[in-house]
Coordinates of N, CA and C in Angstrom, one line a residue:
M1 N 0.8 -1.2 0.0 CA 0.0 0.0 0.0 C 0.9 1.2 0.0
D2 N 0.5 2.2 -0.8 CA 1.3 3.5 -0.9 C 1.1 4.3 0.4
G3 N 2.1 5.1 0.7 CA 2.1 6.0 1.8 C 1.2 7.2 1.5
K4 N 1.2 8.1 2.4 CA 0.4 9.3 2.3 C 1.3 10.6 2.3
L5 N 1.0 11.6 1.6 CA 1.7 12.9 1.7 C 0.8 13.8 2.5
Y6 N 1.4 14.4 3.6 CA 0.8 15.3 4.4 C 1.4 16.7 4.3
L7 N 0.6 17.7 4.1 CA 1.0 19.1 4.1 C 0.6 19.6 5.4
V8 N 1.6 20.0 6.2 CA 1.4 20.4 7.6 C 1.7 21.8 7.9
P9 N 0.7 22.6 8.1 CA 0.9 24.1 8.5 C 1.6 24.2 9.8
T10 N 2.5 25.2 9.9 CA 3.2 25.5 11.1 C 3.0 26.9 11.5
P11 N 3.2 27.3 12.7 CA 2.9 28.7 13.2 C 3.7 29.7 12.4
I12 N 3.0 30.9 12.1 CA 3.6 32.0 11.4 C 4.4 32.9 12.4
G13 N 4.3 32.6 13.7 CA 5.0 33.4 14.7 C 4.8 32.8 16.1
N14 N 3.6 32.8 16.5 CA 3.3 32.3 17.9 C 3.2 30.8 17.8
L15 N 4.0 30.1 18.6 CA 4.1 28.6 18.6 C 2.8 28.0 19.2
E16 N 2.0 28.8 19.9 CA 0.8 28.3 20.4 C -0.3 28.0 19.4
D17 N 0.0 28.4 18.1 CA -0.9 28.2 17.0 C -0.7 26.8 16.4
M18 N 0.2 26.0 16.8 CA 0.4 24.7 16.3 C -0.8 23.8 16.8
T19 N -1.3 23.0 15.9 CA -2.4 22.1 16.3 C -1.9 20.8 16.8
F20 N -2.8 20.1 17.6 CA -2.4 18.8 18.2 C -2.2 17.8 17.1
R21 N -3.1 17.9 16.0 CA -3.0 17.0 14.9 C -1.7 17.1 14.2
A22 N -1.3 18.4 14.0 CA 0.0 18.6 13.2 C 1.1 18.0 14.0
I23 N 1.2 18.1 15.3 CA 2.3 17.5 16.1 C 2.2 16.0 15.9
R24 N 1.0 15.4 16.0 CA 0.9 14.0 15.9 C 1.4 13.5 14.5
I25 N 1.0 14.1 13.5 CA 1.4 13.7 12.1 C 2.9 13.8 11.9
L26 N 3.5 14.9 12.4 CA 5.0 15.0 12.3 C 5.7 13.9 13.1
K27 N 5.1 13.6 14.3 CA 5.8 12.5 15.1 C 5.6 11.1 14.4
E28 N 4.5 10.9 13.7 CA 4.3 9.6 13.1 C 4.9 9.5 11.7
A29 N 5.2 10.6 11.0 CA 5.7 10.5 9.7 C 7.0 9.8 9.6
D30 N 7.2 9.1 8.5 CA 8.5 8.4 8.2 C 9.5 9.4 7.8
V31 N 9.1 10.4 7.0 CA 10.0 11.4 6.5 C 9.4 12.8 6.6
I32 N 10.2 13.7 7.1 CA 9.8 15.1 7.2 C 10.6 16.0 6.3
L33 N 9.9 16.7 5.4 CA 10.5 17.6 4.5 C 10.3 19.0 4.9
A34 N 11.3 19.9 4.9 CA 11.2 21.2 5.3 C 11.8 22.2 4.3
E35 N 11.2 23.4 4.2 CA 11.8 24.4 3.3 C 13.2 24.8 3.7
D36 N 13.3 25.0 5.0 CA 14.7 25.3 5.6 C 14.8 24.6 6.9
T37 N 15.7 23.6 6.9 CA 15.9 22.8 8.1 C 16.4 23.6 9.3
R38 N 17.1 24.7 9.0 CA 17.5 25.6 10.1 C 16.4 26.3 10.8
T39 N 15.3 26.5 10.1 CA 14.1 27.1 10.7 C 13.2 26.0 11.4
S40 N 13.1 24.8 10.7 CA 12.2 23.8 11.2 C 12.8 23.1 12.4
A41 N 14.1 22.9 12.5 CA 14.8 22.2 13.6 C 14.4 22.7 15.0
P42 N 14.5 24.0 15.3 CA 14.0 24.5 16.6 C 12.5 24.3 16.9
M43 N 11.7 24.4 15.8 CA 10.3 24.2 16.0 C 10.0 22.7 16.3
L44 N 10.6 21.8 15.6 CA 10.4 20.4 15.9 C 10.9 20.0 17.3
K45 N 12.0 20.6 17.7 CA 12.5 20.3 19.1 C 11.6 20.8 20.1
H46 N 11.0 22.0 19.9 CA 10.1 22.6 20.8 C 8.9 21.7 21.1
F47 N 8.4 21.0 20.1 CA 7.2 20.2 20.2 C 7.6 18.7 20.5
G48 N 8.9 18.5 20.8 CA 9.3 17.1 21.2 C 9.3 16.1 20.0
I49 N 9.5 16.6 18.8 CA 9.6 15.8 17.6 C 11.0 15.5 17.3
D50 N 11.5 14.4 17.7 CA 12.9 14.0 17.6 C 13.2 13.3 16.3
K51 N 13.1 14.1 15.2 CA 13.4 13.6 13.9 C 14.2 14.6 13.0
K52 N 15.0 14.0 12.1 CA 15.7 14.9 11.2 C 14.8 15.3 10.1
A53 N 14.9 16.6 9.7 CA 14.1 17.1 8.5 C 15.0 17.2 7.3
Y54 N 14.5 16.9 6.2 CA 15.3 17.0 4.9 C 14.8 18.2 4.1
S55 N 15.8 18.8 3.5 CA 15.5 20.0 2.7 C 14.6 19.8 1.5
H56 N 13.6 20.6 1.3 CA 12.8 20.5 0.2 C 12.3 22.0 -0.1
H57 N 13.0 22.6 -1.1 CA 12.8 24.0 -1.4 C 12.7 24.2 -2.9
Q58 N 12.5 25.5 -3.3 CA 12.2 25.8 -4.7 C 13.4 25.5 -5.6
H59 N 14.6 25.4 -5.0 CA 15.8 25.1 -5.8 C 16.1 23.6 -6.0
N60 N 15.4 22.7 -5.2 CA 15.7 21.3 -5.4 C 14.5 20.5 -5.5
E61 N 13.3 21.1 -5.5 CA 12.0 20.3 -5.4 C 11.8 19.5 -6.7
H62 N 12.2 20.0 -7.9 CA 12.0 19.2 -9.1 C 12.9 18.0 -9.1
K63 N 14.1 18.2 -8.6 CA 15.1 17.1 -8.6 C 14.7 16.0 -7.5
A64 N 14.3 16.5 -6.4 CA 14.0 15.6 -5.2 C 12.7 14.9 -5.3
T65 N 11.8 15.4 -6.1 CA 10.4 14.9 -6.1 C 10.3 13.4 -6.5
S66 N 11.1 13.0 -7.5 CA 11.1 11.6 -7.9 C 11.5 10.7 -6.8
E67 N 12.5 11.1 -6.0 CA 12.9 10.3 -4.8 C 11.8 10.2 -3.8
I68 N 11.1 11.3 -3.6 CA 10.0 11.4 -2.6 C 8.9 10.5 -3.0
I69 N 8.6 10.5 -4.3 CA 7.5 9.6 -4.8 C 7.9 8.2 -4.6
K70 N 9.1 7.9 -4.7 CA 9.6 6.5 -4.5 C 9.4 6.1 -3.1
F71 N 9.7 7.0 -2.1 CA 9.4 6.7 -0.7 C 7.9 6.4 -0.5
L72 N 7.1 7.3 -1.0 CA 5.7 7.1 -0.9 C 5.2 5.8 -1.5
K73 N 5.7 5.4 -2.6 CA 5.3 4.2 -3.3 C 5.8 3.0 -2.4
E74 N 6.8 3.2 -1.6 CA 7.2 2.1 -0.7 C 6.4 2.0 0.6
G75 N 5.4 2.9 0.7 CA 4.5 2.8 1.8 C 4.9 3.7 3.0
K76 N 5.8 4.6 2.7 CA 6.3 5.6 3.8 C 5.4 6.8 3.7
N77 N 5.1 7.3 4.9 CA 4.3 8.6 5.0 C 5.3 9.7 5.1
V78 N 5.0 10.8 4.3 CA 5.8 11.9 4.1 C 5.1 13.2 4.6
A79 N 5.7 14.0 5.4 CA 5.1 15.3 5.9 C 5.9 16.4 5.4
L80 N 5.3 17.4 4.8 CA 6.0 18.6 4.3 C 5.6 19.8 5.1
V81 N 6.6 20.6 5.5 CA 6.4 21.8 6.2 C 7.1 22.9 5.5
S82 N 6.6 24.2 5.6 CA 7.4 25.3 5.0 C 8.0 26.1 6.2
D83 N 8.6 27.2 5.9 CA 9.2 27.9 7.0 C 8.2 28.4 8.0
A84 N 7.0 28.7 7.5 CA 5.9 29.2 8.4 C 4.6 29.2 7.5
G85 N 3.5 28.8 8.2 CA 2.2 28.8 7.5 C 2.0 27.5 6.8
T86 N 1.1 27.6 5.7 CA 0.7 26.4 5.0 C 1.6 26.2 3.8
P87 N 2.1 25.0 3.6 CA 2.9 24.7 2.4 C 2.1 24.9 1.1
A88 N 2.8 25.3 0.1 CA 2.2 25.6 -1.3 C 1.5 26.9 -1.4
I89 N 1.4 27.7 -0.3 CA 0.8 29.0 -0.4 C 2.0 30.0 -0.4
S90 N 2.4 30.4 -1.6 CA 3.6 31.2 -1.8 C 4.8 30.5 -1.2
D91 N 4.8 29.2 -1.2 CA 5.9 28.4 -0.7 C 6.0 27.1 -1.5
P92 N 7.1 26.3 -1.4 CA 7.2 25.1 -2.1 C 6.0 24.1 -1.7
G93 N 5.6 23.2 -2.6 CA 4.6 22.3 -2.3 C 3.7 21.9 -3.4
F94 N 3.4 22.8 -4.3 CA 2.5 22.6 -5.4 C 3.0 21.5 -6.3
F95 N 4.3 21.5 -6.7 CA 4.9 20.6 -7.6 C 4.8 19.2 -7.1
L96 N 5.2 19.0 -5.8 CA 5.1 17.7 -5.1 C 3.7 17.2 -5.1
V97 N 2.8 18.0 -4.7 CA 1.4 17.6 -4.6 C 0.9 17.1 -6.0
R98 N 1.2 17.9 -7.0 CA 0.8 17.5 -8.4 C 1.3 16.1 -8.8
E99 N 2.6 15.9 -8.5 CA 3.3 14.7 -8.9 C 2.7 13.5 -8.1
A100 N 2.4 13.8 -6.8 CA 1.8 12.7 -6.0 C 0.5 12.3 -6.5
L101 N -0.3 13.3 -6.9 CA -1.7 12.9 -7.4 C -1.6 12.2 -8.8
K102 N -0.6 12.6 -9.6 CA -0.4 11.9 -10.8 C -0.1 10.4 -10.6
N103 N 0.6 10.1 -9.5 CA 1.0 8.8 -9.1 C -0.1 8.1 -8.2
E104 N -1.3 8.7 -8.2 CA -2.4 8.2 -7.4 C -2.1 8.0 -5.9
I105 N -1.3 8.9 -5.4 CA -0.9 8.9 -4.0 C -1.8 9.8 -3.2
E106 N -2.3 9.4 -2.1 CA -3.2 10.2 -1.3 C -2.5 11.4 -0.7
V107 N -3.2 12.6 -0.8 CA -2.6 13.8 -0.3 C -3.6 14.4 0.7
N108 N -3.0 14.8 1.9 CA -3.9 15.4 2.9 C -3.2 16.7 3.4
C109 N -4.0 17.8 3.3 CA -3.5 19.1 3.8 C -4.2 19.4 5.1
L110 N -3.5 19.5 6.2 CA -4.1 19.8 7.4 C -4.5 21.3 7.5
P111 N -5.6 21.6 8.2 CA -5.9 23.0 8.4 C -5.0 23.6 9.4
G112 N -4.7 24.9 9.3 CA -3.8 25.5 10.2 C -3.4 26.9 9.8
A113 N -2.3 27.4 10.4 CA -1.9 28.8 10.2 C -1.6 29.2 8.8
T114 N -2.0 30.4 8.4 CA -1.6 31.0 7.1 C -1.8 32.5 7.3
A115 N -0.9 33.3 6.8 CA -0.8 34.7 7.1 C -2.0 35.5 6.5
F116 N -2.5 35.1 5.3 CA -3.4 36.1 4.7 C -4.8 36.1 5.3
V117 N -5.2 35.0 5.9 CA -6.6 34.9 6.5 C -6.7 35.9 7.6
P118 N -5.9 35.9 8.7 CA -6.0 36.9 9.7 C -5.8 38.3 9.2
A119 N -4.9 38.5 8.2 CA -4.7 39.9 7.7 C -6.0 40.4 7.0
L120 N -6.7 39.5 6.3 CA -7.9 39.9 5.6 C -9.0 40.2 6.6
V121 N -9.2 39.4 7.6 CA -10.2 39.6 8.6 C -9.9 40.9 9.4
N122 N -8.7 41.1 9.7 CA -8.3 42.3 10.5 C -8.5 43.6 9.7
S123 N -8.4 43.5 8.4 CA -8.4 44.7 7.5 C -9.6 45.5 7.6
G124 N -10.8 44.9 7.8 CA -12.0 45.6 7.8 C -12.6 45.8 6.4
L125 N -11.8 45.2 5.4 CA -12.3 45.3 4.0 C -13.2 44.1 3.7
P126 N -14.1 44.2 2.7 CA -15.0 43.1 2.4 C -14.2 41.7 2.3
S127 N -14.7 40.7 3.0 CA -14.1 39.4 3.0 C -15.0 38.3 2.4
D128 N -16.2 38.7 1.9 CA -17.1 37.7 1.3 C -16.6 37.2 0.0
Q129 N -15.8 38.1 -0.7 CA -15.2 37.7 -1.9 C -13.8 38.3 -2.0
F130 N -12.8 37.6 -2.3 CA -11.4 38.1 -2.3 C -10.6 37.3 -3.3
V131 N -9.5 37.9 -3.7 CA -8.5 37.2 -4.6 C -7.1 37.3 -4.0
F132 N -6.5 36.1 -3.8 CA -5.1 36.1 -3.3 C -4.1 36.1 -4.4
E133 N -3.3 37.2 -4.4 CA -2.3 37.4 -5.5 C -0.9 36.9 -5.1
G134 N -0.7 36.7 -3.8 CA 0.7 36.4 -3.3 C 1.7 37.5 -3.6
F135 N 2.9 37.1 -4.1 CA 3.9 38.1 -4.4 C 3.7 38.5 -5.9
L136 N 3.7 39.8 -6.1 CA 3.6 40.3 -7.5 C 4.9 40.0 -8.2
P137 N 4.9 39.9 -9.6 CA 6.2 39.7 -10.3 C 7.2 40.8 -9.9
V138 N 8.4 40.4 -9.7 CA 9.4 41.4 -9.4 C 9.7 42.4 -10.5
K139 N 9.8 41.9 -11.7 CA 10.2 42.7 -12.9 C 9.2 42.4 -14.0
K140 N 9.5 41.4 -14.8 CA 8.7 41.1 -16.0 C 7.2 40.8 -15.6
G141 N 6.3 41.5 -16.3 CA 4.9 41.3 -16.1 C 4.3 42.0 -14.9
R142 N 5.1 42.8 -14.2 CA 4.6 43.5 -13.0 C 3.6 44.6 -13.4
Q143 N 3.9 45.5 -14.3 CA 3.0 46.5 -14.7 C 1.8 46.0 -15.3
T144 N 1.9 45.0 -16.1 CA 0.8 44.3 -16.8 C -0.2 43.8 -15.8
R145 N 0.3 43.2 -14.7 CA -0.5 42.6 -13.7 C -1.2 43.7 -12.9
L146 N -0.5 44.8 -12.6 CA -1.1 45.9 -11.9 C -2.2 46.6 -12.7
K147 N -2.1 46.7 -14.0 CA -3.1 47.3 -14.9 C -4.3 46.4 -14.9
L148 N -4.2 45.1 -14.9 CA -5.3 44.2 -14.8 C -6.0 44.3 -13.5
L149 N -5.3 44.4 -12.4 CA -5.9 44.5 -11.1 C -6.6 45.8 -10.8
A150 N -6.3 46.8 -11.6 CA -7.0 48.1 -11.4 C -8.5 48.0 -11.5
D151 N -9.0 47.0 -12.3 CA -10.4 46.8 -12.5 C -11.0 45.6 -11.6
E152 N -10.1 45.0 -10.8 CA -10.6 44.0 -9.9 C -11.6 44.5 -8.9
E153 N -12.7 43.9 -8.7 CA -13.8 44.4 -7.8 C -13.7 43.7 -6.4
R154 N -13.0 42.6 -6.3 CA -12.9 41.9 -5.0 C -11.7 42.4 -4.3
T155 N -11.7 42.2 -3.0 CA -10.6 42.6 -2.1 C -9.4 41.8 -2.6
M156 N -8.2 42.5 -2.7 CA -7.0 41.8 -3.2 C -6.0 41.6 -2.0
I157 N -5.3 40.5 -2.0 CA -4.4 40.2 -0.9 C -3.0 39.9 -1.6
F158 N -2.0 40.6 -1.0 CA -0.6 40.4 -1.5 C 0.3 40.1 -0.3
Y159 N 1.4 39.4 -0.7 CA 2.5 39.3 0.3 C 3.6 40.2 -0.2
E160 N 4.4 40.8 0.7 CA 5.5 41.6 0.3 C 6.6 41.6 1.3
S161 N 7.8 41.8 0.8 CA 9.0 41.9 1.6 C 9.2 43.3 2.1
P162 N 10.0 43.5 3.2 CA 10.2 44.8 3.7 C 10.9 45.8 2.7
H163 N 11.9 45.3 1.9 CA 12.6 46.2 1.0 C 11.8 46.6 -0.2
R164 N 10.7 45.9 -0.5 CA 9.9 46.3 -1.6 C 8.5 46.9 -1.2
L165 N 8.2 47.0 0.1 CA 6.9 47.5 0.5 C 6.6 48.9 0.0
L166 N 7.5 49.9 0.2 CA 7.2 51.2 -0.2 C 7.0 51.4 -1.7
K167 N 7.8 50.7 -2.5 CA 7.7 50.7 -3.9 C 6.3 50.1 -4.4
T168 N 5.9 49.0 -3.7 CA 4.6 48.4 -4.1 C 3.5 49.4 -3.7
L169 N 3.5 50.0 -2.6 CA 2.4 50.9 -2.2 C 2.4 52.1 -3.1
E170 N 3.6 52.6 -3.6 CA 3.6 53.7 -4.5 C 3.0 53.3 -5.9
E171 N 3.2 52.0 -6.3 CA 2.6 51.5 -7.5 C 1.1 51.3 -7.4
F172 N 0.7 50.9 -6.2 CA -0.8 50.8 -6.0 C -1.4 52.2 -6.1
A173 N -0.8 53.2 -5.5 CA -1.3 54.6 -5.6 C -1.4 55.0 -7.1
E174 N -0.4 54.6 -7.9 CA -0.4 55.0 -9.3 C -1.4 54.3 -10.1
F175 N -1.5 52.9 -9.9 CA -2.4 52.1 -10.8 C -3.8 51.9 -10.3
L176 N -3.9 52.0 -8.9 CA -5.2 51.7 -8.3 C -5.9 53.0 -7.8
G177 N -5.0 54.0 -7.5 CA -5.5 55.3 -7.0 C -5.1 55.5 -5.6
E178 N -4.7 56.8 -5.3 CA -4.2 57.1 -4.0 C -5.2 57.0 -2.9
D179 N -6.5 57.1 -3.3 CA -7.5 57.0 -2.3 C -8.1 55.6 -2.1
R180 N -7.5 54.7 -2.7 CA -8.0 53.3 -2.6 C -7.7 52.8 -1.1
Q181 N -8.8 52.3 -0.5 CA -8.6 51.8 0.9 C -7.8 50.5 0.9
A182 N -7.0 50.4 2.0 CA -6.1 49.3 2.1 C -5.8 49.0 3.6
S183 N -5.1 47.9 3.8 CA -4.6 47.6 5.1 C -3.3 46.8 5.0
V184 N -2.3 47.1 5.8 CA -1.1 46.4 5.8 C -0.8 45.8 7.2
S185 N -0.6 44.5 7.2 CA -0.3 43.8 8.5 C 1.1 43.3 8.5
R186 N 1.8 43.4 9.6 CA 3.2 42.8 9.7 C 3.4 42.1 11.0
E187 N 4.3 41.2 11.0 CA 4.6 40.4 12.2 C 3.4 39.8 12.8
L188 N 2.5 39.2 12.0 CA 1.3 38.7 12.6 C 1.5 37.6 13.6
T189 N 0.8 37.6 14.7 CA 0.9 36.7 15.8 C 2.1 36.9 16.7
K190 N 3.0 37.8 16.3 CA 4.2 38.0 17.1 C 4.1 39.2 18.0
I191 N 5.1 39.5 18.8 CA 5.0 40.5 19.9 C 4.8 41.9 19.3
Y192 N 5.4 42.2 18.1 CA 5.3 43.5 17.5 C 4.3 43.5 16.4
E193 N 3.2 42.7 16.5 CA 2.2 42.7 15.4 C 1.6 44.1 15.2
E194 N 1.4 44.4 14.0 CA 0.9 45.7 13.7 C 0.0 45.7 12.4
T195 N -1.1 46.4 12.5 CA -2.0 46.5 11.3 C -2.3 48.0 11.1
V196 N -2.0 48.5 9.9 CA -2.2 49.9 9.6 C -3.3 50.0 8.5
R197 N -4.3 50.8 8.8 CA -5.4 50.9 7.8 C -5.6 52.3 7.3
G198 N -6.1 52.5 6.1 CA -6.3 53.8 5.6 C -6.2 53.8 4.1
T199 N -6.0 54.9 3.4 CA -5.8 54.9 2.0 C -4.4 54.4 1.7
V200 N -4.2 54.0 0.5 CA -2.8 53.6 0.1 C -1.8 54.6 0.4
I201 N -2.0 55.9 0.1 CA -1.0 56.9 0.3 C -0.8 57.2 1.8
E202 N -1.9 57.1 2.6 CA -1.7 57.2 4.0 C -0.8 56.1 4.6
I203 N -1.1 54.9 4.2 CA -0.3 53.8 4.7 C 1.2 53.9 4.3
K204 N 1.4 54.4 3.0 CA 2.8 54.6 2.6 C 3.5 55.6 3.4
S205 N 2.8 56.7 3.8 CA 3.4 57.8 4.6 C 3.7 57.2 6.0
H206 N 2.9 56.3 6.5 CA 3.2 55.8 7.8 C 4.5 55.0 7.8
F207 N 4.6 54.1 6.8 CA 5.8 53.2 6.8 C 7.1 54.0 6.3
E208 N 6.9 55.1 5.7 CA 8.1 55.9 5.3 C 8.8 56.5 6.6
N209 N 8.0 56.5 7.7 CA 8.6 57.1 8.9 C 8.7 56.0 10.0
N210 N 8.7 54.8 9.7 CA 8.8 53.7 10.6 C 9.8 52.6 10.1
I211 N 10.3 51.8 11.0 CA 11.2 50.8 10.6 C 10.5 49.7 9.8
L212 N 11.0 49.3 8.7 CA 10.4 48.3 7.9 C 11.0 46.9 8.3
K213 N 10.3 46.1 9.0 CA 10.8 44.9 9.5 C 9.7 43.8 9.6
G214 N 10.0 42.6 9.2 CA 9.0 41.5 9.3 C 8.4 41.2 7.9
E215 N 7.5 40.3 8.0 CA 6.8 39.9 6.8 C 5.5 40.7 6.7
F216 N 5.1 41.1 5.5 CA 4.0 42.0 5.3 C 2.9 41.4 4.4
V217 N 1.6 41.6 4.8 CA 0.5 41.2 4.1 C -0.3 42.5 3.8
I218 N -0.5 42.7 2.5 CA -1.3 43.9 2.1 C -2.7 43.5 1.5
C219 N -3.7 44.1 2.1 CA -5.1 43.9 1.6 C -5.5 45.2 1.0
V220 N -6.0 45.2 -0.3 CA -6.5 46.4 -1.0 C -7.9 46.2 -1.4
A221 N -8.7 47.2 -1.2 CA -10.1 47.1 -1.6 C -10.3 47.0 -3.1
G222 N -11.3 46.3 -3.5 CA -11.6 46.2 -4.9 C -12.1 47.6 -5.5
K223 N -12.2 47.6 -6.8 CA -12.7 48.9 -7.4 C -14.1 49.2 -7.0
P224 N -14.2 50.4 -6.5 CA -15.6 50.8 -6.0 C -16.6 50.8 -7.1
E225 N -17.9 50.5 -6.7 CA -19.0 50.4 -7.6 C -19.2 51.7 -8.4
K226 N -18.9 52.8 -7.7 CA -19.1 54.2 -8.3 C -18.2 54.4 -9.4
E227 N -16.9 53.9 -9.3 CA -15.9 54.1 -10.4 C -16.3 53.2 -11.5
K228 N -16.9 52.0 -11.2 CA -17.3 51.1 -12.2 C -18.4 51.7 -13.1
A229 N -19.4 52.3 -12.3 CA -20.5 52.9 -13.0 C -20.1 54.0 -13.9
V230 N -19.2 54.9 -13.5 CA -18.7 56.0 -14.3 C -18.0 55.5 -15.5
K231 N -17.2 54.4 -15.4 CA -16.5 53.9 -16.5 C -17.4 53.3 -17.5
N232 N -18.5 52.6 -17.0 CA -19.4 52.0 -17.9 C -20.2 53.1 -18.7
K233 N -20.5 54.2 -18.0 CA -21.3 55.3 -18.6 C -20.4 55.9 -19.7
D234 N -19.2 56.1 -19.4 CA -18.3 56.7 -20.4 C -18.1 55.8 -21.6
K235 N -18.0 54.5 -21.4 CA -17.9 53.5 -22.4 C -19.2 53.6 -23.3
Y236 N -20.3 53.7 -22.7 CA -21.6 53.7 -23.4 C -21.7 54.9 -24.3
K237 N -21.2 56.1 -23.8 CA -21.2 57.3 -24.6 C -20.3 57.2 -25.8
Q238 N -19.1 56.6 -25.6 CA -18.2 56.4 -26.7 C -18.8 55.5 -27.8
E239 N -19.4 54.4 -27.4 CA -20.0 53.5 -28.3 C -21.2 54.1 -29.1
K240 N -21.9 55.0 -28.4 CA -23.1 55.6 -29.0 C -22.6 56.7 -30.0

């Protein structure tokens, strides 16, 4: 009988967010894969999981996946963790899941921590419909993506690094409008957790005068109905 592939979410900051089930699965797994073993080792030790984790990251996942599939075919259970949060959400995992499914191997993703959900709920922006964009392209395709998102009506969620935050907020002001409502959360679940709400330009001003540190989640309101109505009206006039 084939083994199972488990995707195990780990805390994004506060270790109390680890689930009992996640700890059990990691203790029972025959093989633990981690995005960065230097990050996972202290976490595993904290929860009394006395097992070595093997590296599985974006630079080796294609090469390593065939060996992992072999382990699974031999009946071994494999657990994958990322540095923090849920594997495959802006982290390695998708390729391995796809290959496991191609080989008719059972895949189980445990529920657990992920950064964008609390950031969205904290934002105060509509959460009934939203689109998760993850990280925007760094260079190629970036402006094209921003132009497309200018007409997005759902709340948009992005991940961003400290050294690109101000540039991204500036681009949001340019492509989406300075008055577009937004929210930026950083260091979620940690001691210095912070959420800043307001217009894109107000939030940019805040972070221009504060230390940029930690992981950032940006939530941006979708295009207002008023703007959509005006655009449709102008389009109708042109066609007429």
